[in-house]
Amino acid sequence: MVKEYFKPASVDEALELLAAQSSFALAGGTFALAFEARDKPERAVDVGGILPRTIVRKGAGLYVGAGATFQELIESPVVPDVLKDAARMMVNRNTRNRATVGGNIGANKSCSSLAPILLALGAAVEYQERGKAPATEPLANWIAEPKGLVISVLAPLEAGIQAAALRVSRTACDVATATVACAYRLNGGMITGLKLAVGGFSAHAQQRQDIAALFEGKALPAKNDAEQAVRDLLVARDDQRGSADYKKLRGAALIADALHSAKDIV
Amino acid sequence: MKVSFYLNSRAVSWDCEPGETLRSALRRKGIISVRDGCDGEGSCGLCAVLLNGRLVNSCQILAPQVEGQKIFTVDWYSKDRKLSIVQRSLIDASCVQCGYCTPAVTLALHELLERSPDPDEDEIRDALSGTLCRCTGYEQFYDAAKMASKRLSDPTYQPPVGPEFKPDLRHVGKDREKVDAAALARGEKAYVEDRVDADACHLQLLMSPHAHAWIKRIDVSKALEMPGVVDIVTHENCPDSVYTTAGQGYPEPSPYDQRMFPRKVRHVGDRVAAVLAETPEQARAAIERIAVEYEVLEPVLSIADAKAPGAPIVHHGDVSYVVGEPPAGSSVKGDGRDDPILYQFPLHADPHRNLAASVADGIGDVERGFAEADVVIERTYVGTRVQCTPMEPHVVYAKVDSGRLVIHASTQVPWHLRRIVARAIGISENKVRVIKERVGGGFGAKQDIVLEDVAGYMAWKTGRPVFFRYDRAMEFMTSRTRHGMEITVKLGAKRDGTLTAMEMKVDADTGPYGQHCLTVPMNAVSKSLPLILCDNARFEVKTYYTNLSPAGAYQGYGAPKGSFALQTALAELASELGIDQLALIEKNRVRSGSRIEILRSLGEGRPGAPVTLGECGLGEMIDRGRKAFSWDKPKPESSDPDWKIGRGAVIIQQGSGLPGLDAANAELRLLTDGTLLMLSGGADLGTGLDTVTAKAAAEIMGLDMEDVTVVSGDTDTTPFDKGAYASSGTYFSGNAAVRAAEDLRDKCFRVASEILGEPVADLAIVPRGIVRGKRGEITLAKLAHMATQGEGHGDLIGMGTFKTEHAAFPYGAHFVEAAVNVRTGEVKLKRFHAYQDCGTPINPALAIGQIYGGVMKAIGHSLYEELLFDEKGAPINLGFTDYKIPSIYEVPEDFHVELVPVEDEIGPFGGKSVSEISLNSAAPAISIAIHDAVGAWCRVWPFTPERVLRAMGKL
């Protein structure tokens, strides 16, 4: 239950405010107010006005300000289709109009729509901690050990890379049961540089180098072969979205489909 | 803190709490059009506003966040009570049913048209992706969006006229504006939550965390001392009587087994205490200070648990009967501690063995029938619990006014509510007035008295006005689900498909209390077996108490589960015999003139009688579906090897109210300017019942729709009506309205005859409101004026009563084409066609909308919805994030409804019921299509991908 509301004028001020107990960062509010703030947090620190919302190409990469909404990502002419596909995984337009890129990364949930594709693309995250200068590190590292306030995301978009982002859910507007993204090159028909990330099989979205290694340097496998190869590498738990066995099967199918549906990103 | 922003183009500056949501602030300031169906989860979209031109959920924005921003609500589009192009189009496309989502849909479409004036279907779908609607099935929203788009460039655009019926009538069989649609589209005050006075107190419940436990000790002393607390009621100080919450005709075929606050809690969410306080926060704080000591008991969590020898006993009080004797061998002596159970008459129950009710009967010689069969199959089908999930949860506002209890209710049964609350409180019915407000979806859940008893009691006891609104979690925990059922069907047939014997055994789970415990499971049989002609048929129904959430009425009652079992079994039999499933249906189905003997055994709460059917449109409906789906040709092939295509078809039926049990009344007054006031007892849930009664009046009195105002569902000002359930609205309440109008017309003739000096036989009413004889004429206005003067005949008032012994069955044939993914078990509905008979469609587009909505709910039940429980009996999916109902994205690609009317000789203008029947088809049709696609029978619904994979042997 929110009892105090702060609207800081800068990231530094926001970080000071967030250092107090029971504080939480508020931007779009689609996660923070719906779930996070229902119980303990009492101090809302509105970072919506201080985070960048810019979406621009920077060299061979894409810069996305943490304050950009999912809908803005979809409407941007500089965002590649595979990222738009990932943003559209948030099917509910009302939510897309408010949910921010920073919020989706910062919540660090396994069902994140954007994290898997950003991991597969090898994105970096710019963040800032209290009393420190902004820093940048690979998103994979940040997800493993989140810190500070997410300021922006930088996703490399190299020519020749093909990528896909897929999800499965019970209904279109449901939270994802599983999410998969991959990015690789095809060199002479062989998969090279494969990065593969999954959501729904651990507390956070994660890059799966062990799964990627199965296919590295090989021709695109038949879907059935890919499924059989990866099914037992996925760890799932029973919940209302299905049994662990089902999720492993479904996640494996999703991985196979992602490998087959990857398209050039540039 | 002060928040300044622009609201509907005006600068405003409001004092807000820092944590107040924008929705809450807007409602507090009188913008009531921002509704709430999901408690801030952001999944229903009913609180939508336009924020700087974008559609957003106002429940997920803190009021201080909109400082300096621009907000538009539907009120902007309703300025001066005008209607925008979108609102007008939603009304014209018959999209306004309960209306609870209409303001949100209006804003979504305005936002869409602003950025895309000529949207395609993908854009419309995307625009409405955040709005949940349980009534309409979404399909007609596409029509509205396209209509509004055309009107942007041509405001005079009128869409092509839809199907019309009854060419001899002016209004009946033609689309007319739903009488409450404009008010609902404008977001005006209409629902219970809009009637709450500023001084209202708020009620909160302490609910049981245990599925089965004695309350050993409860201490409310600290809670009573909390600020703002007005009163607290528990099992220690509540009225000491038992009753049923089932809003059925009296005497109810449901046991009186519920005390306002039980001594023993019987499900997670059962009532332990209620706190009345001046604010919701104070009530919640006080709840935290109530100390309860439980003696936790082993729960009964399945039908198998319930009937196991030595099972824990859910109800162990004394059992008694108002009429009749206990069944031989049943136990009636209680444990001396539990609350008693009172049956109005025997239901073949034995509560101390967890048997709440049972019935068995049949016709012919079933054993001989099976012996004569070439093929016999026996299959068991399981239907799990599904929640009604009206977008407006249960809500009530009760207050004492002039020494009487006045209850503003969102109910399907105003009169049953009055009776049950009066009994629960211990006062007489003349001390209670129930006013049914507009209902934001009922679907059966509001046929029960879920919260009005405790709210009414606390208002009556304290004299303070009481507002009580369930949150969504409470709705899931303690509202009414469809009964869980396990149905075993045994069929015998000759090689040519002729059925020789049928048997249905239904085991049902009523949960902790027995509301509708006989009639819902019985309905699984009575709305499925009579579709099939077989000389030898029998059934057995047993309903058990468990410690899961309460079951009760849900649109379709037990019929969807019975239909799933029998229709799927027929398809399985056809498969065994190697013949086409439709051919098997054709060989055995009822048809015009059939004598339906099994109805002898299938009375609902009373003895039944065989029926000789009049006209039956099933043949025509099957033919239309067969043609549309090219049934006799090979099915379509999928271009994707992962997806296989399958088809399924079923026939379905329902009733039209309860012959011999229920009744309806209406009163029609001629006002002095020649317009009409219809006082109908009927309870319009958004179905358009008030429009039906208005049409009856306008049609018979030669007036236009705007000449009729309907007041309905007020126990003080309108006459008795059984309520809206059992598909009775059009048939019973509509017929009462017809009779009231005919009575008024005849009275007008008698008075006009004297004035004009012409015999009654020479008089007729012609539009608009003129009584015309062979020589002269008089307007209804003049007639009314003359009648009400000092020398006149007195008020011209028509009275209408309807009751009947006649059973009117609507029928349907529904066809599905589904794609099934052989790798993942996912099911996509490519086509869903509903060919359906509702007699004369009184308002065709509204009838079609009812069918879309019913089918879409059933699709949800078939593929996605299931109330899940943990190992201790606690329901675990308590919100729309976890319990998924269909959004617009789940609508079949080709969704089509076609009316094939067969007039009923008793129905109003030939009308029958329309909506409930639509829920009976999806589960069997989809399960048959899945089998046709991948060769696996799914016998447990919902058919989740996991269950499909298991049926295919892939898991």
PDB file of N, CA, C and O in Angstrom, chain B residues 643-683:
ATOM      1  N   TRP B 643       0.352 -28.961 -37.647  1.00  0.00           N
ATOM      2  CA  TRP B 643      -1.061 -28.734 -37.324  1.00  0.00           C
ATOM      3  C   TRP B 643      -1.948 -29.683 -38.121  1.00  0.00           C
ATOM      4  O   TRP B 643      -1.789 -29.812 -39.320  1.00  0.00           O
ATOM      5  N   LYS B 644      -2.862 -30.318 -37.442  1.00  0.00           N
ATOM      6  CA  LYS B 644      -3.832 -31.197 -38.077  1.00  0.00           C
ATOM      7  C   LYS B 644      -5.231 -30.615 -37.869  1.00  0.00           C
ATOM      8  O   LYS B 644      -5.540 -30.067 -36.806  1.00  0.00           O
ATOM      9  N   ILE B 645      -6.041 -30.764 -38.885  1.00  0.00           N
ATOM     10  CA  ILE B 645      -7.382 -30.191 -38.838  1.00  0.00           C
ATOM     11  C   ILE B 645      -8.397 -31.264 -38.461  1.00  0.00           C
ATOM     12  O   ILE B 645      -8.312 -32.405 -38.917  1.00  0.00           O
ATOM     13  N   GLY B 646      -9.358 -30.875 -37.628  1.00  0.00           N
ATOM     14  CA  GLY B 646     -10.443 -31.788 -37.274  1.00  0.00           C
ATOM     15  C   GLY B 646     -11.769 -31.049 -37.211  1.00  0.00           C
ATOM     16  O   GLY B 646     -11.800 -29.827 -37.043  1.00  0.00           O
ATOM     17  N   ARG B 647     -12.837 -31.800 -37.359  1.00  0.00           N
ATOM     18  CA  ARG B 647     -14.166 -31.187 -37.305  1.00  0.00           C
ATOM     19  C   ARG B 647     -15.045 -31.913 -36.295  1.00  0.00           C
ATOM     20  O   ARG B 647     -14.865 -33.117 -36.052  1.00  0.00           O
ATOM     21  N   GLY B 648     -15.958 -31.180 -35.736  1.00  0.00           N
ATOM     22  CA  GLY B 648     -16.912 -31.779 -34.809  1.00  0.00           C
ATOM     23  C   GLY B 648     -18.244 -31.073 -34.918  1.00  0.00           C
ATOM     24  O   GLY B 648     -18.299 -29.884 -35.245  1.00  0.00           O
ATOM     25  N   ALA B 649     -19.308 -31.820 -34.676  1.00  0.00           N
ATOM     26  CA  ALA B 649     -20.645 -31.225 -34.712  1.00  0.00           C
ATOM     27  C   ALA B 649     -21.484 -31.836 -33.602  1.00  0.00           C
ATOM     28  O   ALA B 649     -21.320 -33.022 -33.280  1.00  0.00           O
ATOM     29  N   VAL B 650     -22.323 -31.022 -33.011  1.00  0.00           N
ATOM     30  CA  VAL B 650     -23.196 -31.533 -31.947  1.00  0.00           C
ATOM     31  C   VAL B 650     -24.579 -30.923 -32.088  1.00  0.00           C
ATOM     32  O   VAL B 650     -24.747 -29.865 -32.701  1.00  0.00           O
ATOM     33  N   ILE B 651     -25.544 -31.608 -31.518  1.00  0.00           N
ATOM     34  CA  ILE B 651     -26.867 -31.007 -31.374  1.00  0.00           C
ATOM     35  C   ILE B 651     -27.089 -30.727 -29.897  1.00  0.00           C
ATOM     36  O   ILE B 651     -26.565 -31.433 -29.032  1.00  0.00           O
ATOM     37  N   ILE B 652     -27.829 -29.659 -29.637  1.00  0.00           N
ATOM     38  CA  ILE B 652     -28.001 -29.207 -28.250  1.00  0.00           C
ATOM     39  C   ILE B 652     -29.441 -28.758 -28.021  1.00  0.00           C
ATOM     40  O   ILE B 652     -30.176 -28.483 -28.982  1.00  0.00           O
ATOM     41  N   GLN B 653     -29.801 -28.680 -26.783  1.00  0.00           N
ATOM     42  CA  GLN B 653     -31.129 -28.170 -26.436  1.00  0.00           C
ATOM     43  C   GLN B 653     -31.074 -27.503 -25.067  1.00  0.00           C
ATOM     44  O   GLN B 653     -30.096 -27.620 -24.338  1.00  0.00           O
ATOM     45  N   GLN B 654     -32.103 -26.785 -24.737  1.00  0.00           N
ATOM     46  CA  GLN B 654     -32.283 -26.230 -23.396  1.00  0.00           C
ATOM     47  C   GLN B 654     -33.775 -26.168 -23.156  1.00  0.00           C
ATOM     48  O   GLN B 654     -34.557 -26.717 -23.955  1.00  0.00           O
ATOM     49  N   GLY B 655     -34.197 -25.515 -22.100  1.00  0.00           N
ATOM     50  CA  GLY B 655     -35.608 -25.283 -21.871  1.00  0.00           C
ATOM     51  C   GLY B 655     -35.915 -23.806 -21.988  1.00  0.00           C
ATOM     52  O   GLY B 655     -35.066 -23.012 -22.398  1.00  0.00           O
ATOM     53  N   SER B 656     -37.125 -23.440 -21.649  1.00  0.00           N
ATOM     54  CA  SER B 656     -37.508 -22.023 -21.589  1.00  0.00           C
ATOM     55  C   SER B 656     -38.255 -21.821 -20.282  1.00  0.00           C
ATOM     56  O   SER B 656     -39.489 -21.777 -20.250  1.00  0.00           O
ATOM     57  N   GLY B 657     -37.518 -21.738 -19.206  1.00  0.00           N
ATOM     58  CA  GLY B 657     -38.134 -21.604 -17.895  1.00  0.00           C
ATOM     59  C   GLY B 657     -38.599 -22.960 -17.375  1.00  0.00           C
ATOM     60  O   GLY B 657     -38.334 -24.004 -17.972  1.00  0.00           O
ATOM     61  N   LEU B 658     -39.254 -22.910 -16.226  1.00  0.00           N
ATOM     62  CA  LEU B 658     -39.655 -24.138 -15.540  1.00  0.00           C
ATOM     63  C   LEU B 658     -41.175 -24.249 -15.546  1.00  0.00           C
ATOM     64  O   LEU B 658     -41.860 -23.649 -14.708  1.00  0.00           O
ATOM     65  N   PRO B 659     -41.708 -25.025 -16.493  1.00  0.00           N
ATOM     66  CA  PRO B 659     -43.166 -25.158 -16.569  1.00  0.00           C
ATOM     67  C   PRO B 659     -43.735 -25.720 -15.274  1.00  0.00           C
ATOM     68  O   PRO B 659     -43.163 -26.641 -14.683  1.00  0.00           O
ATOM     69  N   GLY B 660     -44.842 -25.149 -14.851  1.00  0.00           N
ATOM     70  CA  GLY B 660     -45.510 -25.662 -13.665  1.00  0.00           C
ATOM     71  C   GLY B 660     -44.899 -25.234 -12.352  1.00  0.00           C
ATOM     72  O   GLY B 660     -45.474 -25.453 -11.292  1.00  0.00           O
ATOM     73  N   LEU B 661     -43.729 -24.623 -12.409  1.00  0.00           N
ATOM     74  CA  LEU B 661     -43.061 -24.221 -11.172  1.00  0.00           C
ATOM     75  C   LEU B 661     -42.979 -22.712 -11.025  1.00  0.00           C
ATOM     76  O   LEU B 661     -43.148 -22.168  -9.940  1.00  0.00           O
ATOM     77  N   ASP B 662     -42.705 -22.044 -12.123  1.00  0.00           N
ATOM     78  CA  ASP B 662     -42.429 -20.614 -12.027  1.00  0.00           C
ATOM     79  C   ASP B 662     -43.524 -19.775 -12.675  1.00  0.00           C
ATOM     80  O   ASP B 662     -44.372 -20.284 -13.418  1.00  0.00           O
ATOM     81  N   ALA B 663     -43.487 -18.484 -12.363  1.00  0.00           N
ATOM     82  CA  ALA B 663     -44.506 -17.578 -12.884  1.00  0.00           C
ATOM     83  C   ALA B 663     -43.928 -16.178 -12.976  1.00  0.00           C
ATOM     84  O   ALA B 663     -42.937 -15.853 -12.320  1.00  0.00           O
ATOM     85  N   ALA B 664     -44.538 -15.373 -13.834  1.00  0.00           N
ATOM     86  CA  ALA B 664     -44.110 -13.984 -13.991  1.00  0.00           C
ATOM     87  C   ALA B 664     -45.331 -13.078 -14.115  1.00  0.00           C
ATOM     88  O   ALA B 664     -46.408 -13.526 -14.521  1.00  0.00           O
ATOM     89  N   ASN B 665     -45.140 -11.836 -13.754  1.00  0.00           N
ATOM     90  CA  ASN B 665     -46.228 -10.864 -13.808  1.00  0.00           C
ATOM     91  C   ASN B 665     -45.717  -9.554 -14.362  1.00  0.00           C
ATOM     92  O   ASN B 665     -44.527  -9.220 -14.224  1.00  0.00           O
ATOM     93  N   ALA B 666     -46.622  -8.810 -14.954  1.00  0.00           N
ATOM     94  CA  ALA B 666     -46.277  -7.469 -15.437  1.00  0.00           C
ATOM     95  C   ALA B 666     -47.506  -6.585 -15.354  1.00  0.00           C
ATOM     96  O   ALA B 666     -48.644  -7.068 -15.323  1.00  0.00           O
ATOM     97  N   GLU B 667     -47.219  -5.305 -15.296  1.00  0.00           N
ATOM     98  CA  GLU B 667     -48.301  -4.319 -15.241  1.00  0.00           C
ATOM     99  C   GLU B 667     -47.954  -3.224 -16.241  1.00  0.00           C
ATOM    100  O   GLU B 667     -46.809  -2.773 -16.286  1.00  0.00           O
ATOM    101  N   LEU B 668     -48.923  -2.836 -17.038  1.00  0.00           N
ATOM    102  CA  LEU B 668     -48.668  -1.804 -18.050  1.00  0.00           C
ATOM    103  C   LEU B 668     -49.639  -0.652 -17.850  1.00  0.00           C
ATOM    104  O   LEU B 668     -50.853  -0.850 -17.860  1.00  0.00           O
ATOM    105  N   ARG B 669     -49.081   0.516 -17.654  1.00  0.00           N
ATOM    106  CA  ARG B 669     -49.916   1.688 -17.374  1.00  0.00           C
ATOM    107  C   ARG B 669     -49.924   2.632 -18.569  1.00  0.00           C
ATOM    108  O   ARG B 669     -48.858   2.948 -19.108  1.00  0.00           O
ATOM    109  N   LEU B 670     -51.103   3.101 -18.919  1.00  0.00           N
ATOM    110  CA  LEU B 670     -51.212   4.119 -19.961  1.00  0.00           C
ATOM    111  C   LEU B 670     -51.139   5.481 -19.279  1.00  0.00           C
ATOM    112  O   LEU B 670     -51.958   5.795 -18.414  1.00  0.00           O
ATOM    113  N   LEU B 671     -50.137   6.247 -19.640  1.00  0.00           N
ATOM    114  CA  LEU B 671     -49.969   7.563 -19.024  1.00  0.00           C
ATOM    115  C   LEU B 671     -50.794   8.597 -19.788  1.00  0.00           C
ATOM    116  O   LEU B 671     -51.260   8.343 -20.907  1.00  0.00           O
ATOM    117  N   THR B 672     -50.943   9.748 -19.196  1.00  0.00           N
ATOM    118  CA  THR B 672     -51.926  10.680 -19.736  1.00  0.00           C
ATOM    119  C   THR B 672     -51.505  11.327 -21.048  1.00  0.00           C
ATOM    120  O   THR B 672     -52.315  11.985 -21.694  1.00  0.00           O
ATOM    121  N   ASP B 673     -50.289  11.170 -21.444  1.00  0.00           N
ATOM    122  CA  ASP B 673     -49.917  11.672 -22.778  1.00  0.00           C
ATOM    123  C   ASP B 673     -49.891  10.545 -23.807  1.00  0.00           C
ATOM    124  O   ASP B 673     -49.370  10.701 -24.905  1.00  0.00           O
ATOM    125  N   GLY B 674     -50.420   9.388 -23.421  1.00  0.00           N
ATOM    126  CA  GLY B 674     -50.500   8.281 -24.367  1.00  0.00           C
ATOM    127  C   GLY B 674     -49.257   7.422 -24.412  1.00  0.00           C
ATOM    128  O   GLY B 674     -49.180   6.496 -25.224  1.00  0.00           O
ATOM    129  N   THR B 675     -48.276   7.696 -23.569  1.00  0.00           N
ATOM    130  CA  THR B 675     -47.103   6.815 -23.494  1.00  0.00           C
ATOM    131  C   THR B 675     -47.348   5.747 -22.436  1.00  0.00           C
ATOM    132  O   THR B 675     -48.382   5.762 -21.746  1.00  0.00           O
ATOM    133  N   LEU B 676     -46.391   4.857 -22.307  1.00  0.00           N
ATOM    134  CA  LEU B 676     -46.608   3.677 -21.467  1.00  0.00           C
ATOM    135  C   LEU B 676     -45.519   3.517 -20.420  1.00  0.00           C
ATOM    136  O   LEU B 676     -44.345   3.806 -20.682  1.00  0.00           O
ATOM    137  N   LEU B 677     -45.931   3.017 -19.275  1.00  0.00           N
ATOM    138  CA  LEU B 677     -44.981   2.630 -18.237  1.00  0.00           C
ATOM    139  C   LEU B 677     -45.155   1.137 -17.989  1.00  0.00           C
ATOM    140  O   LEU B 677     -46.201   0.679 -17.529  1.00  0.00           O
ATOM    141  N   MET B 678     -44.112   0.389 -18.349  1.00  0.00           N
ATOM    142  CA  MET B 678     -44.135  -1.060 -18.137  1.00  0.00           C
ATOM    143  C   MET B 678     -43.503  -1.374 -16.789  1.00  0.00           C
ATOM    144  O   MET B 678     -42.338  -1.030 -16.560  1.00  0.00           O
ATOM    145  N   LEU B 679     -44.267  -1.971 -15.913  1.00  0.00           N
ATOM    146  CA  LEU B 679     -43.735  -2.409 -14.625  1.00  0.00           C
ATOM    147  C   LEU B 679     -43.578  -3.923 -14.702  1.00  0.00           C
ATOM    148  O   LEU B 679     -44.557  -4.664 -14.619  1.00  0.00           O
ATOM    149  N   SER B 680     -42.357  -4.331 -14.910  1.00  0.00           N
ATOM    150  CA  SER B 680     -42.090  -5.750 -15.120  1.00  0.00           C
ATOM    151  C   SER B 680     -41.346  -6.317 -13.927  1.00  0.00           C
ATOM    152  O   SER B 680     -40.427  -5.701 -13.399  1.00  0.00           O
ATOM    153  N   GLY B 681     -41.761  -7.499 -13.524  1.00  0.00           N
ATOM    154  CA  GLY B 681     -41.015  -8.148 -12.459  1.00  0.00           C
ATOM    155  C   GLY B 681     -39.697  -8.726 -12.938  1.00  0.00           C
ATOM    156  O   GLY B 681     -38.844  -9.078 -12.140  1.00  0.00           O
ATOM    157  N   GLY B 682     -39.526  -8.817 -14.218  1.00  0.00           N
ATOM    158  CA  GLY B 682     -38.351  -9.483 -14.794  1.00  0.00           C
ATOM    159  C   GLY B 682     -37.049  -8.820 -14.393  1.00  0.00           C
ATOM    160  O   GLY B 682     -36.985  -7.619 -14.167  1.00  0.00           O
ATOM    161  N   ALA B 683     -36.012  -9.625 -14.329  1.00  0.00           N
ATOM    162  CA  ALA B 683     -34.689  -9.124 -13.924  1.00  0.00           C
ATOM    163  C   ALA B 683     -33.769  -9.126 -15.144  1.00  0.00           C
ATOM    164  O   ALA B 683     -33.239 -10.171 -15.525  1.00  0.00           O
TER     165      ALA B 683
END
